[in-house]
Coordinates of C-alpha atoms in Angstrom, one line a residue:
X1 CA -4.1 -83.1 -39.1
X2 CA -4.2 -86.2 -41.2
X3 CA -7.0 -86.5 -43.9
X4 CA -8.2 -89.9 -44.7
X5 CA -8.0 -90.9 -48.2
X6 CA -11.2 -91.4 -50.5
X7 CA -11.5 -95.2 -51.6
X8 CA -9.6 -95.6 -55.2
X9 CA -13.2 -97.2 -56.5
X10 CA -14.7 -94.0 -55.6
X11 CA -12.3 -92.0 -57.5
X12 CA -12.2 -94.1 -60.4
X13 CA -15.9 -93.8 -60.7
X14 CA -15.8 -90.2 -60.7
X15 CA -13.2 -90.1 -63.1
X16 CA -15.4 -92.2 -65.3
X17 CA -18.5 -89.4 -64.8
X18 CA -15.9 -86.8 -65.8
X19 CA -14.8 -88.9 -69.1
X20 CA -18.7 -89.5 -69.8
X21 CA -19.5 -85.7 -69.3
X22 CA -16.5 -84.9 -71.6
X23 CA -17.5 -87.1 -74.3
X24 CA -21.0 -85.8 -74.3
X25 CA -19.9 -82.3 -74.1
X26 CA -17.3 -82.5 -77.0
X27 CA -18.1 -84.8 -79.5
X28 CA -17.2 -84.0 -83.0
X29 CA -21.0 -82.5 -83.5
X30 CA -21.7 -81.2 -80.1
X31 CA -25.1 -81.9 -78.7
X32 CA -27.4 -79.0 -79.0
X33 CA -30.9 -78.7 -77.5
X34 CA -32.9 -75.3 -78.4
X35 CA -29.7 -74.0 -79.9
X36 CA -27.6 -74.2 -77.0
X37 CA -24.4 -76.6 -76.7
X38 CA -24.8 -79.5 -74.0
X39 CA -21.8 -78.9 -71.3
X40 CA -21.7 -80.9 -68.5
X41 CA -18.1 -80.8 -67.7
X42 CA -18.7 -77.9 -64.9
X43 CA -21.0 -80.2 -63.3
X44 CA -18.8 -82.8 -62.1
X45 CA -16.7 -80.7 -59.9
X46 CA -19.7 -79.1 -58.6
X47 CA -21.4 -82.3 -57.6
X48 CA -17.7 -83.9 -56.3
X49 CA -17.3 -80.7 -54.2
X50 CA -20.6 -80.9 -52.7
X51 CA -20.3 -84.7 -51.7
X52 CA -16.7 -84.7 -50.9
X53 CA -15.5 -81.4 -50.1
X54 CA -12.7 -78.8 -51.1
X55 CA -9.7 -81.5 -51.7
X56 CA -11.9 -83.9 -54.2
X57 CA -13.4 -80.8 -55.6
X58 CA -10.1 -79.3 -56.3
X59 CA -8.6 -82.4 -57.6
X60 CA -11.6 -82.9 -60.3
X61 CA -11.4 -79.1 -60.8
X62 CA -8.1 -79.6 -62.2
X63 CA -9.1 -82.4 -64.1
X64 CA -12.3 -80.8 -65.6
X65 CA -10.2 -77.5 -66.5
X66 CA -7.8 -79.7 -68.4
X67 CA -10.9 -81.5 -70.3
X68 CA -12.0 -77.9 -71.0
X69 CA -8.4 -77.0 -72.3
X70 CA -8.5 -80.0 -74.5
X71 CA -12.1 -79.6 -75.6
X72 CA -12.4 -75.9 -76.4
X73 CA -10.4 -72.9 -77.7
X74 CA -9.3 -70.3 -75.1
X75 CA -6.3 -69.1 -73.2
X76 CA -4.6 -72.4 -72.2
X77 CA -4.2 -73.0 -68.5
X78 CA -6.8 -70.9 -67.5
X79 CA -9.6 -73.4 -67.2
X80 CA -7.6 -75.5 -65.1
X81 CA -6.9 -72.7 -62.5
X82 CA -10.5 -71.5 -62.8
X83 CA -11.8 -74.8 -61.9
X84 CA -9.6 -76.0 -59.4
X85 CA -10.6 -72.6 -57.6
X86 CA -14.0 -73.3 -58.5
X87 CA -13.5 -76.7 -56.7
X88 CA -12.0 -75.3 -53.6
X89 CA -14.5 -72.8 -52.9
X90 CA -17.7 -74.7 -53.7
X91 CA -16.3 -77.5 -51.5
X92 CA -15.6 -75.0 -48.6
X93 CA -19.1 -73.0 -49.2
X94 CA -20.9 -76.4 -49.1
X95 CA -19.2 -77.8 -46.2
X96 CA -20.3 -74.4 -44.3
X97 CA -23.4 -73.7 -45.6
X98 CA -25.1 -76.3 -47.9
X99 CA -26.5 -79.9 -47.4
X100 CA -25.7 -83.0 -50.0
X101 CA -28.9 -82.4 -51.9
X102 CA -29.9 -81.6 -55.5
X103 CA -31.0 -77.7 -54.8
X104 CA -27.4 -77.3 -53.2
X105 CA -26.1 -78.8 -56.6
X106 CA -28.1 -76.7 -58.7
X107 CA -26.9 -73.5 -57.0
X108 CA -23.3 -74.5 -57.4
X109 CA -24.0 -75.6 -61.4
X110 CA -25.3 -72.2 -62.0
X111 CA -22.4 -70.5 -60.1
X112 CA -20.0 -72.6 -62.0
X113 CA -21.5 -71.5 -65.5
X114 CA -21.8 -67.8 -64.2
X115 CA -18.2 -68.0 -63.2
X116 CA -17.2 -69.6 -66.4
X117 CA -19.1 -66.6 -68.5
X118 CA -17.3 -63.9 -66.7
X119 CA -13.9 -65.3 -67.2
X120 CA -14.8 -65.7 -70.9
X121 CA -16.3 -62.0 -71.1
X122 CA -13.2 -60.6 -69.3
X123 CA -11.1 -62.4 -72.1
X124 CA -13.1 -60.6 -74.7
X125 CA -12.6 -57.3 -73.0
X126 CA -8.9 -58.0 -72.7
X127 CA -8.4 -59.1 -76.2
X128 CA -10.4 -56.3 -76.9
X129 CA -12.8 -58.3 -79.6
X130 CA -16.2 -56.7 -80.7
X131 CA -19.1 -58.7 -79.4
X132 CA -22.8 -58.1 -78.9
X133 CA -23.2 -58.2 -75.0
X134 CA -26.8 -58.7 -75.1
X135 CA -26.7 -61.6 -77.3
X136 CA -23.7 -62.7 -75.4
X137 CA -25.7 -62.6 -72.0
X138 CA -28.6 -64.4 -73.7
X139 CA -26.4 -67.3 -74.8
X140 CA -25.0 -67.3 -71.0
X141 CA -28.5 -67.6 -69.7
X142 CA -29.5 -70.3 -72.0
X143 CA -26.6 -72.3 -71.4
X144 CA -26.6 -71.9 -67.6
X145 CA -30.6 -72.9 -67.8
X146 CA -29.7 -75.9 -70.3
X147 CA -26.7 -77.3 -67.8
X148 CA -29.0 -76.8 -64.8
X149 CA -31.8 -78.9 -66.5
X150 CA -29.3 -81.4 -67.3
X151 CA -27.0 -81.5 -64.2
X152 CA -29.1 -84.4 -62.5
X153 CA -27.4 -86.6 -65.0
X154 CA -24.0 -85.9 -63.0
X155 CA -25.7 -85.5 -59.7
X156 CA -27.4 -88.7 -59.3
X157 CA -24.5 -90.9 -60.2
X158 CA -22.2 -88.9 -57.9
X159 CA -24.2 -88.8 -55.0
X160 CA -25.1 -92.9 -55.5
X161 CA -21.1 -93.2 -55.3
X162 CA -20.8 -91.1 -52.3
X163 CA -23.4 -93.0 -50.3
X164 CA -21.8 -96.4 -51.4
X165 CA -18.5 -95.4 -50.2
X166 CA -19.5 -93.7 -47.0

């Protein structure tokens, strides 16, 4: 089965959205709202997977993971793998069960944030670092809510680009 290639302009526009999310999320003084850091990088593969399916979700998941690796401390190479798998899973799940509407994007964004939190939590256990679990859960919930509130900033342009391309 041959798959049709997405238009180059669409891919370039998606890449610009990822770049904008990267710049907002990783400035030298990261933006904070109510004490939580603004992080929109994970919204990009969620929105693209919702609109264009698992292949584009995987491609931009890898790109988002590389952006995370460039911006944050962590185990190098783990973020691209996570976001690649998330992009594929989100694309497959959205093709089967979701519509291309904002509540679906919200669901995928929260799943992305919570999956990333679980990955980081496993890193704490593997490295056997001491930390306060309740404080960590509070930070995760606050970060997920803030990301969900700001996710229309990613969803709206991705949706417009998708509609114009198709």
